[in-house]
Coordinates of C-alpha atoms and ligand atoms in Angstrom, one line a residue:
M232 CA -0.1 0.2 0.1
S233 CA 1.4 3.7 -1.0
L234 CA 0.9 6.2 1.7
R235 CA 0.5 9.9 1.1
P236 CA 2.1 12.1 3.7
P237 CA -0.2 13.2 6.5
P238 CA -0.7 17.2 5.9
S239 CA 1.9 19.3 7.8
L240 CA 0.6 19.9 11.6
S241 CA 0.5 24.0 11.9
P242 CA -2.2 25.6 13.7
D243 CA -3.8 26.7 10.7
A244 CA -3.6 23.2 9.0
P245 CA -7.2 21.3 8.2
A246 CA -7.9 18.4 10.7
A247 CA -6.1 15.3 10.1
P248 CA -8.3 13.1 8.7
L249 CA -10.1 10.3 11.0
I250 CA -8.2 7.6 8.9
D251 CA -4.4 6.8 9.8
L252 CA -3.0 5.3 7.0
T253 CA -0.3 3.3 9.2
R254 CA -2.8 2.1 11.1
L255 CA -4.9 0.9 8.2
K256 CA -2.2 -0.9 6.3
A257 CA -1.2 -2.7 9.7
C258 CA -5.1 -3.7 10.0
L259 CA -5.0 -4.6 5.8
G260 CA -2.2 -6.9 6.4
P261 CA -0.8 -9.0 3.2
A262 CA -4.0 -7.5 1.4
A263 CA -2.1 -4.0 2.0
G264 CA -0.1 -4.4 -1.0
R265 CA -3.4 -4.7 -3.6
F266 CA -4.6 -0.9 -2.1
D267 CA -3.4 2.5 -2.9
V268 CA -5.2 4.6 -0.1
D269 CA -6.0 8.5 0.1
A270 CA -7.6 9.5 3.4
L271 CA -9.2 13.2 3.1
D272 CA -10.9 15.0 6.0
H273 CA -13.8 15.8 3.4
C274 CA -14.6 16.1 -0.2
D275 CA -17.7 16.3 -2.4
S276 CA -18.3 12.9 -3.3
T277 CA -15.6 10.3 -2.8
N278 CA -17.0 8.3 -6.1
L279 CA -16.5 12.3 -7.8
E280 CA -12.8 12.7 -6.0
L281 CA -12.3 9.0 -7.7
A282 CA -13.7 10.5 -11.2
R283 CA -11.3 13.2 -11.3
R284 CA -8.4 11.0 -11.2
P285 CA -8.8 9.1 -14.6
Q286 CA -5.1 8.0 -14.5
A287 CA -5.3 6.4 -10.8
P288 CA -4.1 2.7 -10.8
S289 CA -6.7 -0.1 -10.1
G290 CA -7.2 -0.4 -6.2
T291 CA -7.1 3.3 -5.6
V292 CA -9.3 3.9 -2.6
V293 CA -10.5 7.5 -1.5
V294 CA -11.8 7.6 1.9
A295 CA -13.5 10.9 3.5
D296 CA -14.6 11.8 7.1
A297 CA -17.3 13.6 5.7
Q298 CA -19.0 14.2 2.0
S299 CA -20.8 17.3 1.1
A300 CA -22.6 16.1 -2.0
G301 CA -22.7 12.2 -1.1
R302 CA -24.6 10.7 -3.6
G303 CA -27.0 7.6 -3.8
R304 CA -29.3 5.9 -6.3
R305 CA -31.2 8.4 -8.8
G306 CA -29.1 10.9 -7.4
R307 CA -30.3 10.3 -3.5
T308 CA -28.3 12.2 -0.8
W309 CA -26.5 10.1 1.1
V310 CA -26.0 11.7 4.8
S311 CA -22.6 11.3 6.2
P312 CA -21.9 13.6 9.0
P313 CA -18.4 13.9 10.1
G314 CA -17.2 10.9 12.2
A315 CA -20.8 9.3 11.9
G316 CA -20.1 7.4 9.1
L317 CA -17.4 4.9 6.9
T318 CA -17.2 6.6 3.4
F319 CA -15.3 5.5 0.7
S320 CA -14.7 4.5 -3.1
L321 CA -13.0 2.0 -4.8
L322 CA -11.3 2.3 -8.6
W323 CA -11.2 -1.6 -9.5
R324 CA -10.7 -2.4 -13.4
F325 CA -11.9 -5.3 -15.0
N326 CA -9.9 -6.3 -18.2
G327 CA -10.6 -8.4 -21.0
P328 CA -14.1 -10.1 -21.1
A329 CA -14.4 -9.3 -17.4
G330 CA -15.3 -5.9 -18.2
R331 CA -18.3 -6.4 -20.8
P332 CA -21.2 -5.0 -19.5
E333 CA -22.9 -8.3 -19.2
R334 CA -20.7 -9.4 -17.1
L335 CA -20.8 -6.8 -14.8
S336 CA -24.6 -6.3 -14.3
G337 CA -24.3 -8.1 -10.6
L338 CA -21.2 -6.0 -9.6
S339 CA -23.2 -4.1 -6.9
L340 CA -24.6 -7.3 -5.6
A341 CA -21.1 -8.8 -5.4
V342 CA -20.1 -5.7 -3.5
G343 CA -22.7 -5.9 -1.3
L344 CA -21.8 -9.5 -0.5
A345 CA -18.6 -8.6 0.0
V346 CA -19.6 -5.7 2.9
A347 CA -21.5 -8.4 4.4
Q348 CA -19.1 -11.1 4.6
A349 CA -16.4 -8.3 6.2
L350 CA -18.7 -7.1 8.5
E351 CA -20.1 -10.9 9.6
S352 CA -15.8 -11.8 10.1
L353 CA -15.8 -9.1 12.7
G354 CA -18.5 -10.4 14.6
I355 CA -21.8 -8.2 13.4
A356 CA -25.0 -10.7 13.2
G357 CA -28.0 -10.0 11.3
V358 CA -26.4 -8.0 7.9
R359 CA -28.9 -8.6 5.0
L360 CA -28.7 -7.6 1.6
K361 CA -31.8 -5.7 -0.5
W362 CA -31.5 -6.1 -4.4
P363 CA -29.5 -4.1 -5.7
N364 CA -27.7 -2.1 -3.6
D365 CA -28.7 -1.7 -0.1
I366 CA -27.1 -3.1 3.4
L367 CA -29.6 -3.3 5.8
L368 CA -29.0 -4.8 9.4
Q369 CA -31.9 -7.0 11.1
S370 CA -31.5 -6.8 14.7
T371 CA -33.4 -8.4 17.6
D372 CA -35.4 -5.2 19.3
A373 CA -35.5 -2.8 15.9
P374 CA -36.9 -3.6 12.4
L375 CA -34.7 -4.1 9.4
A376 CA -32.9 -0.6 8.9
K377 CA -30.7 0.7 6.6
L378 CA -27.1 0.2 7.5
G379 CA -25.3 1.4 4.2
G380 CA -25.3 1.8 0.7
I381 CA -23.6 1.2 -2.5
L382 CA -23.6 3.4 -5.5
V383 CA -21.4 1.0 -8.7
E384 CA -20.4 3.7 -11.8
T385 CA -18.8 2.2 -14.7
S386 CA -17.2 3.1 -17.3
L387 CA -16.0 1.3 -20.5
E388 CA -12.2 1.2 -21.3
R389 CA -10.0 0.1 -23.9
S390 CA -9.0 -2.8 -22.5
G391 CA -12.3 -3.6 -20.5
A392 CA -13.9 -1.5 -17.9
A393 CA -13.4 0.7 -14.6
A394 CA -15.7 0.7 -11.8
I395 CA -16.1 3.5 -9.0
I396 CA -17.1 1.6 -6.4
G397 CA -18.9 3.8 -3.8
I398 CA -19.4 2.4 0.2
G399 CA -21.3 4.3 2.8
L400 CA -21.3 2.8 6.3
N401 CA -23.2 3.8 9.1
L402 CA -20.7 3.5 12.0
E403 CA -23.0 5.7 14.4
A404 CA -26.6 6.8 13.7
P405 CA -26.5 10.2 12.2
P406 CA -28.2 12.6 14.7
D407 CA -31.1 13.2 12.2
P408 CA -31.3 10.7 9.6
G409 CA -34.7 11.6 8.4
Q410 CA -35.4 7.9 7.8
P411 CA -35.0 4.8 10.0
V412 CA -31.4 3.7 10.0
A413 CA -28.9 0.8 11.6
A414 CA -25.5 1.7 12.5
L415 CA -22.8 -0.9 13.2
A416 CA -22.4 1.0 17.4
D417 CA -25.8 0.4 18.3
A418 CA -25.5 -3.5 16.6
C419 CA -22.6 -4.1 18.7
R420 CA -24.0 -2.5 22.0
A421 CA -27.1 -4.8 21.7
A422 CA -25.1 -7.8 21.5
G423 CA -22.8 -6.4 24.4
T424 CA -19.6 -6.2 22.3
A425 CA -17.2 -3.1 21.8
P426 CA -18.1 -1.6 18.5
P427 CA -15.1 -1.9 16.1
D428 CA -13.0 1.0 15.3
R429 CA -13.0 2.6 11.7
H430 CA -9.7 1.4 10.8
T431 CA -10.9 -2.4 11.3
V432 CA -14.1 -2.2 9.5
L433 CA -12.4 -0.5 6.3
A434 CA -9.5 -3.1 6.5
A435 CA -12.3 -5.7 6.6
V436 CA -14.1 -4.3 3.6
L437 CA -11.4 -3.9 1.4
S438 CA -9.4 -7.4 2.3
E439 CA -12.9 -8.9 1.6
L440 CA -13.6 -7.0 -1.5
A441 CA -10.0 -8.0 -3.0
Q442 CA -11.1 -11.4 -2.8
V443 CA -14.6 -11.1 -4.0
L444 CA -13.5 -9.0 -7.0
D445 CA -11.5 -11.5 -8.0
T446 CA -14.1 -14.5 -7.8
F447 CA -16.6 -12.1 -9.7
A448 CA -13.6 -11.4 -12.7
R449 CA -12.7 -14.8 -12.8
D450 CA -16.4 -16.7 -12.5
G451 CA -19.0 -14.1 -12.8
F452 CA -21.6 -13.4 -10.3
A453 CA -23.1 -17.1 -10.8
A454 CA -19.8 -18.2 -8.2
L455 CA -21.2 -15.7 -5.8
R456 CA -24.9 -16.1 -6.2
P457 CA -25.8 -18.7 -3.6
A458 CA -23.6 -16.8 -0.8
W459 CA -26.1 -13.8 -1.9
E460 CA -29.0 -15.5 -1.5
A461 CA -28.2 -16.6 1.5
R462 CA -28.1 -13.0 3.2
H463 CA -31.2 -11.9 0.8
A464 CA -33.6 -9.5 3.0
Y465 CA -36.5 -10.8 0.8
Q466 CA -35.7 -14.4 -0.5
Q467 CA -38.9 -16.0 -1.0
Q468 CA -41.2 -13.3 0.2
R469 CA -43.8 -11.4 -1.4
V470 CA -42.8 -8.2 -2.7
C471 CA -43.5 -5.1 -4.5
L472 CA -41.3 -3.5 -7.5
T473 CA -41.9 0.3 -8.1
G474 CA -40.8 2.1 -10.6
E475 CA -41.8 5.5 -11.9
H476 CA -44.5 4.1 -13.8
S477 CA -44.8 0.6 -12.7
R478 CA -45.4 -1.5 -9.8
Q479 CA -45.3 -5.0 -9.8
E480 CA -46.0 -7.5 -6.6
G481 CA -45.0 -11.3 -6.6
C482 CA -42.7 -13.8 -4.7
C483 CA -39.4 -13.0 -5.2
L484 CA -37.5 -16.4 -6.0
G485 CA -34.1 -14.4 -5.5
V486 CA -31.7 -13.4 -8.3
D487 CA -30.2 -15.2 -11.4
D488 CA -26.4 -15.6 -12.8
S489 CA -26.5 -12.1 -14.0
G490 CA -27.4 -10.5 -10.8
A491 CA -31.5 -9.9 -12.3
L492 CA -34.1 -9.9 -9.5
L493 CA -36.5 -13.0 -10.3
I494 CA -40.2 -12.4 -9.2
E495 CA -42.9 -14.9 -9.5
T496 CA -46.3 -13.0 -10.8
G497 CA -48.6 -16.0 -10.7
A498 CA -48.3 -15.3 -14.8
G499 CA -44.7 -16.6 -15.2
T500 CA -41.0 -15.3 -13.5
E501 CA -40.4 -11.8 -14.5
R502 CA -36.9 -10.9 -14.7
H503 CA -35.5 -7.0 -13.5
L504 CA -31.9 -5.8 -14.3
V505 CA -30.7 -3.0 -12.0
G506 CA -32.3 -0.1 -12.8
D507 CA -34.9 2.8 -11.6
L508 CA -36.7 0.3 -9.3
S509 CA -37.7 0.1 -5.6
L510 CA -38.4 -3.1 -3.8
R511 CA -40.1 -3.7 -0.3
P512 CA -42.4 -6.3 0.9
A513 CA -45.4 -6.6 -0.2
V514 CA -46.6 -8.5 3.2
A515 CA -49.1 -7.2 5.5
S516 CA -49.5 -9.2 8.2
R517 CA -52.4 -7.2 10.0
N518 CA -51.2 -7.5 13.4
G519 CA -49.3 -4.6 14.1
P520 CA -51.1 -1.1 14.5
R521 CA -51.8 1.0 11.4
L522 CA -50.3 4.3 10.5
I523 CA -53.3 6.7 9.5
L524 CA -51.9 10.1 7.6
D525 CA -53.5 13.2 7.0
A526 CA -51.1 15.2 5.2
G527 CA -52.4 18.7 4.9
N528 CA -51.0 22.0 3.5
S529 CA -49.9 23.5 6.9
R530 CA -49.1 20.0 8.8
L531 CA -49.2 16.3 8.9
K532 CA -51.9 14.8 11.2
W533 CA -51.2 11.0 12.5
G534 CA -52.7 8.5 14.1
L535 CA -51.6 5.1 15.2
R536 CA -54.6 2.5 15.0
D537 CA -55.1 -0.7 16.7
H538 CA -58.2 -2.8 17.0
G539 CA -60.3 -0.3 16.4
H540 CA -59.0 2.3 19.0
W541 CA -56.4 4.9 18.5
L542 CA -52.9 4.3 20.2
A543 CA -51.7 7.6 19.8
Y544 CA -52.4 10.7 17.4
G545 CA -51.1 14.1 17.2
A546 CA -50.2 16.8 14.5
W547 CA -47.1 18.1 13.1
P548 CA -46.0 21.5 11.4
W549 CA -44.6 19.8 8.2
A550 CA -40.8 21.6 9.3
E551 CA -40.6 19.0 11.9
A552 CA -42.7 16.0 10.0
A553 CA -40.0 13.7 8.8
G554 CA -37.6 14.0 12.1
A555 CA -41.1 13.2 14.1
L556 CA -42.3 10.4 11.9
A557 CA -38.7 8.9 11.9
A558 CA -38.8 8.8 16.1
L559 CA -42.1 7.5 16.1
L560 CA -41.3 4.5 13.5
R561 CA -38.3 3.7 15.9
Q562 CA -40.6 3.9 18.8
H563 CA -43.5 2.0 17.2
P564 CA -41.3 -1.0 15.1
G565 CA -44.5 -3.0 14.1
I566 CA -46.5 -0.9 12.6
D567 CA -47.6 -2.8 9.4
T568 CA -49.3 -0.6 6.9
A569 CA -50.0 3.2 6.3
L570 CA -53.1 4.8 4.6
G571 CA -53.1 8.4 4.3
C572 CA -55.0 11.3 2.4
R573 CA -52.8 13.9 0.8
V574 CA -53.5 17.5 -0.4
A575 CA -49.7 19.1 0.4
G576 CA -46.7 19.3 -2.4
D577 CA -44.4 16.6 -3.6
A578 CA -41.9 18.1 -1.2
Q579 CA -43.4 17.3 2.0
I580 CA -44.9 13.6 0.8
A581 CA -41.0 12.8 -0.7
P582 CA -39.5 12.4 3.1
L583 CA -42.4 10.6 4.4
Q584 CA -42.5 8.1 2.0
A585 CA -38.8 7.4 1.8
L586 CA -39.0 6.8 5.6
L587 CA -41.7 4.3 5.2
D588 CA -40.3 3.0 2.3
A589 CA -37.0 2.2 4.3
A590 CA -39.0 0.7 7.2
A591 CA -40.4 -1.4 4.3
I592 CA -44.4 -0.1 5.3
P593 CA -46.6 -0.4 2.6
L594 CA -48.1 3.3 1.9
C595 CA -51.5 3.9 0.5
W596 CA -52.8 7.4 -0.2
L597 CA -56.7 7.9 -0.7
Q598 CA -57.9 8.6 -4.0
P599 CA -61.8 9.8 -4.2
S600 CA -64.2 8.0 -6.3
A601 CA -67.5 8.5 -7.2
Q602 CA -69.0 5.9 -4.7
A603 CA -67.0 4.1 -1.5
H604 CA -67.9 3.1 1.9
G605 CA -71.4 4.3 1.6
V606 CA -70.9 7.6 0.5
R607 CA -71.5 8.9 -3.3
N608 CA -69.8 11.7 -4.5
S609 CA -71.4 14.4 -6.7
Y610 CA -68.5 16.1 -7.8
Q611 CA -68.4 16.6 -11.7
H612 CA -64.9 15.4 -11.5
P613 CA -65.5 12.9 -8.3
E614 CA -61.1 12.2 -8.4
R615 CA -60.6 16.0 -8.1
L616 CA -62.1 16.3 -4.7
G617 CA -59.8 16.8 -2.2
A618 CA -58.8 13.4 -0.5
D619 CA -58.9 14.9 3.1
R620 CA -62.5 16.6 2.1
W621 CA -63.5 12.6 0.8
A622 CA -62.2 11.1 3.9
A623 CA -63.9 13.6 6.2
L624 CA -67.0 13.0 4.7
I625 CA -66.8 9.2 4.9
G626 CA -65.8 9.7 8.5
A627 CA -68.8 11.8 8.9
W628 CA -71.4 9.7 7.3
H629 CA -70.0 6.4 9.5
R630 CA -70.4 8.9 12.6
E631 CA -73.8 10.2 12.0
Q632 CA -75.7 8.4 9.2
R633 CA -77.9 11.1 8.6
A634 CA -77.7 14.5 6.8
C635 CA -75.1 16.8 8.4
L636 CA -72.6 19.6 7.4
V637 CA -68.9 18.7 7.2
V638 CA -66.6 21.8 7.9
C639 CA -62.6 21.2 7.8
A640 CA -61.2 24.5 8.9
G641 CA -57.4 24.4 8.2
T642 CA -55.3 26.4 5.6
A643 CA -58.3 26.5 3.6
T644 CA -62.0 25.9 5.1
T645 CA -63.9 23.5 3.2
V646 CA -67.9 23.2 4.0
D647 CA -69.6 20.4 2.6
V648 CA -72.9 19.0 2.1
L649 CA -73.8 15.5 3.7
Q650 CA -77.0 14.3 2.6
A651 CA -78.9 11.1 3.7
G652 CA -79.6 9.2 0.4
D653 CA -81.3 5.9 0.6
G654 CA -79.1 4.0 2.9
E655 CA -75.9 5.9 1.8
G656 CA -74.7 9.4 2.3
I657 CA -74.6 11.9 -0.8
F658 CA -71.7 14.4 -0.9
A659 CA -74.4 16.9 -2.9
G660 CA -71.6 20.1 -3.3
G661 CA -69.7 21.9 -0.9
M662 CA -67.4 25.2 -0.5
I663 CA -63.9 26.3 -0.4
L664 CA -62.6 29.8 1.4
P665 CA -59.4 30.7 2.4
G666 CA -59.3 29.6 6.0
Y667 CA -58.6 32.0 9.1
A668 CA -55.0 32.3 9.3
L669 CA -54.4 32.3 5.7
M670 CA -57.4 35.4 5.4
R671 CA -55.4 37.2 8.1
R672 CA -52.1 36.8 6.4
A673 CA -53.7 37.8 3.0
L674 CA -54.9 41.1 5.1
G675 CA -51.5 41.8 6.3
Q676 CA -49.3 41.1 3.6
G677 CA -52.1 42.9 0.8
T678 CA -52.1 46.1 3.0
A679 CA -49.7 48.4 3.6
Q680 CA -51.3 49.0 7.5
L681 CA -53.1 46.2 8.4
P682 CA -51.9 43.8 11.1
G683 CA -51.3 40.0 10.3
E684 CA -52.1 38.7 14.1
G685 CA -53.9 39.5 17.1
G686 CA -57.3 40.9 18.0
Q687 CA -60.0 39.1 19.1
F688 CA -63.8 38.4 18.0
T689 CA -66.3 41.2 19.2
P690 CA -69.7 42.1 18.5
L691 CA -69.0 46.0 17.6
P692 CA -64.9 46.0 17.2
R693 CA -63.4 49.4 17.9
L694 CA -59.9 48.3 17.7
T695 CA -58.4 47.6 14.4
E696 CA -57.0 43.9 15.2
D697 CA -60.5 43.4 16.6
A698 CA -61.8 44.2 13.5
I699 CA -60.0 42.0 11.2
A700 CA -60.2 38.9 14.0
T701 CA -64.1 39.5 13.8
G702 CA -64.1 39.9 9.9
C703 CA -62.2 37.1 9.2
L704 CA -64.3 34.5 11.8
S705 CA -67.7 36.1 10.7
A706 CA -66.6 35.5 7.0
Q707 CA -66.0 31.8 8.1
A708 CA -69.1 31.7 10.1
G709 CA -71.2 33.1 7.5
A710 CA -70.0 30.6 4.8
I711 CA -71.3 27.9 7.2
E712 CA -74.7 29.5 7.8
R713 CA -75.7 29.8 4.4
M714 CA -74.4 26.2 3.3
A715 CA -75.9 24.7 6.6
R716 CA -79.8 26.2 4.8
Q717 CA -79.0 23.3 2.2
L718 CA -80.0 20.8 5.0
P719 CA -82.9 19.8 7.1
A720 CA -83.1 22.2 10.1
G721 CA -81.5 20.7 12.9
S722 CA -78.5 18.7 10.9
P723 CA -75.6 18.4 12.6
V724 CA -72.6 21.3 11.8
L725 CA -69.4 18.8 12.4
L726 CA -66.4 20.8 13.0
A727 CA -62.9 19.6 12.1
G728 CA -59.6 20.8 11.5
G729 CA -57.0 23.3 13.6
D730 CA -59.2 26.3 13.5
A731 CA -62.5 24.4 14.6
D732 CA -62.2 25.5 18.3
R733 CA -62.4 29.3 17.2
L734 CA -65.3 28.8 15.2
A735 CA -67.7 26.6 17.2
P736 CA -68.5 29.3 19.7
L737 CA -69.8 31.5 16.8
L738 CA -72.4 29.0 15.6
G739 CA -74.4 28.8 18.7
H740 CA -77.9 28.8 17.0
L741 CA -76.8 25.8 15.3
P742 CA -76.1 22.3 16.5
A743 CA -72.3 22.5 16.2
V744 CA -70.1 19.7 16.9
L745 CA -66.2 19.8 17.6
A746 CA -65.1 16.5 15.8
H747 CA -61.4 17.3 15.3
G748 CA -60.4 13.7 14.3
L749 CA -62.9 13.0 11.4
V750 CA -60.3 12.8 8.9
L751 CA -58.3 10.5 10.7
D752 CA -61.5 8.6 11.9
G753 CA -62.8 8.4 8.3
L754 CA -59.3 7.0 7.1
A755 CA -59.4 4.8 9.8
H756 CA -62.9 3.4 9.2
I757 CA -61.8 3.0 5.3
A758 CA -58.7 0.8 6.4
E759 CA -60.4 -1.4 8.7
T760 CA -63.2 -2.3 6.4
S761 CA -61.0 -2.5 3.2
P762 CA -60.2 -6.3 2.3
P763 CA -57.6 -7.5 4.0
A764 CA -55.5 -9.2 0.9
R765 CA -54.9 -5.9 -0.9
P766 CA -55.1 -2.8 1.3
D767 CA -54.8 -0.3 -1.8
S768 CA -57.2 -1.7 -4.0
A769 CA -60.4 -1.0 -2.1
L770 CA -59.0 2.7 -1.6
A771 CA -58.2 3.7 -5.5
L772 CA -61.3 2.0 -6.8
P773 CA -64.0 2.1 -8.4
Ligands
ADP57 N1 -50.1 24.2 16.5 C1 -50.6 24.4 15.3 N2 -49.5 24.7 14.2 C2 -50.2 25.0 13.2 N3 -51.2 25.3 12.8 C3 -52.5 25.4 13.8 C4 -52.1 24.9 15.0 N4 -53.1 25.3 16.2 C5 -54.4 25.6 15.3 N5 -53.5 25.9 13.7 C6 -54.5 26.5 13.0 O1 -54.9 25.7 12.0 C7 -54.5 25.7 10.9 C8 -54.3 24.3 10.3 O2 -55.5 23.4 10.4 P1 -54.9 21.8 10.0 O3 -56.3 21.1 9.8 O4 -53.9 21.4 10.3 O5 -55.0 22.4 8.4 P2 -54.2 21.5 7.3 O6 -55.5 20.3 6.8 O7 -54.4 22.5 6.0 O8 -52.7 21.1 7.5 C9 -53.8 26.7 10.8 O9 -54.1 27.7 9.5 C10 -53.7 27.4 12.1 O10 -54.5 28.4 11.9
PAZ58 C1 -59.4 22.5 -0.3 C2 -58.2 21.8 0.2 C3 -57.1 23.2 -0.1 C4 -58.2 22.1 1.8 O1 -57.1 21.5 2.2 P1 -56.3 21.5 3.9 O2 -56.8 23.2 3.9 O3 -56.9 20.9 4.6 O4 -54.8 21.5 3.9 C5 -57.7 20.6 0.0 O5 -59.3 19.9 0.1 C6 -57.8 20.3 -2.1 O6 -56.6 20.6 -2.2 N1 -59.3 19.9 -2.3 C7 -58.8 19.8 -3.9 C8 -60.1 20.7 -4.5 C9 -61.2 20.1 -4.3 O7 -61.5 19.6 -3.3 O8 -62.3 20.8 -4.7

C-alpha cells in the first residue's frame, strides 16, 4: 500500500483525517499491497473525487470523513456527517471479457456480499442484502433498517472497464437521519460487544472486496449467487417492485446468474435488471398497528390505529414532520401498513414516503372516487375532490348516518353538504374559502397598514386588530350558516381542523359539534373495512 504524507501540523492546517494510513496498513496485513489509499477529511463525494483521477491505478481508494455531496442511486443524498459514517470509494479495473457490460451487471450485488461477509468476520450478526445495492441490519429489538449503501459507476475502457465502487456505512446513527437507520455501534451495543474501530472496518471490507472481486472477475456473479441469496432480506417473500410508472407484486425467487431479480407473478417469472426500481416487502400481516396520515397544507396529522382504537395521535408542522415520523417509527417498530390522504405537495410527501419505504411499511394514498364506503360523490370530476374532504365525508357518514354539514377549518376552510340518500350518504357539493389564518395573512401582506395578527372576535369592534379578527371569523361563520340552509333544520354541523375551536362558539344557534379527528376517523374506517389481502385496491377503486 502506498501512503500519502499526512498534512503538516501547523495551527492553520486542516484537521487530520480520522483514518490513519499507517494504522490502516497494519489492519490490512497482506492485502495492503492491493490498495493505494488516500484519506481526506472531507470532499464533495468520494466517487466524484475518484472520477477526477482517470489515471489512478486499479485499487485506488479515497476515504473521506465527511462528504458534502454524497450521492445514492437516482442522485439521492447520502447523509454522512463527520465521524458518524465510513464513506469511501474504490477504483477497480476489469480487463478483457470480465469488463463486458453483461458481465458487470451483478457487480453491485457482489460488492454488497463482500461488505456483508466483512462485517460478519467482525462478529456483526444480522447483516442482510436488499437488491440491488442496500445493506440492511436485522437486529432483535429493531425493524430491518438501512446500515449502508453502495453506488457503482462503470465506464468502458480500451482494455475492459473501470468501476468506481462507492460505499457508505453508518458506524454511528446520524443525528437526524430523516429515515430509520441502523448503525454498527448500536448493533454491537445490543450484542454486548465493543464497536469495531473504523480502521478495522475499512480494512475488513477492503480485504473481502479484493477476494470477492477476484472471484467476480474470474467466474462472474454466478459463483457468488448462493452466498448473496443466503443473505437476501426478501428471499422467497412477497415483494412489491415499483418504478416511476410501474408496480409489480409477486414472490421473490432471488436473483439469477447475472444479478437480475426474479419475481414469480403467477403469470410466470419476471426478470428485472438493475435500474430505477425500488423493492420492498408486500406483506401486510395486519397484526401490528396501522399508521393513518392526513397530509394537509399546514401540518401532518397522524394517528396509530390498533384493533379499532387510537393508540396515539397528534399533528406536526411540516418543518418537524420527517424527524418526528422517524422517531415515531423507531418507537413503534411493529407498524405494518399506512393509509393516508394527501393534499400537500411533493416536497412534503417525498421524505415521508422515503421513511416508510425504508421501514418497509406499505403506504396507500386515498383516491377519491364516485362512490365508496357508503358515500356517493356528486362532484363533476369525483377524483378532483380533495382526498381530505373525501375522508372527512366518509368519517362523517360512518359517525352520523344522517344528513350533516362537514366543515374542515384548516389552511383552507371547506364546507361540505352531506345528504342522507337511500341507505347511503350523498356528498351534494361544498365550498372552499381561505381559512382563518390565511385570510389574516392575506390582509396583513396585501395592505400597507393592517396587522397580520392579534385581536379577537368582538360583536362591535373598535380596534383594528379586533375588526380584522371579527371580519375573518365572521366570513367563516357566515359561509357555514349559508351552507347549513341546504340541509334539513337541526342537521348537525361537524367541525374539524386546526381552527375548529375558534369557529364553534360563533355558531351558537346551529347544532355545532367539535369533531377534530374526522379525517383520521374516516381513514381509519376505510382501512378497517377494506379487504385485508390488498389494502390498496379498495382505496383507489371504483
Ligand atoms: N399548533 C398549530 N400549528 C399550526 N397551525 C395551527 C396550530 N393550532 C391551530 N392551528 C391552525 O390550524 C390551521 C391548520 O389546520 P389543519 O387542520 O392542520 O390544516 P391543514 O389540513 O391545512 O394542514 C392553521 O392555519 C392554524 O390557523
Ligand atoms: C381545499 C383543500 C385545499 C383543503 O386543504 P387543507 O386546508 O385541509 O390543507 C384541499 O382539500 C384540496 O386541495 N382540494 C382539492 C380541490 C377540491 O377539493 O375541489
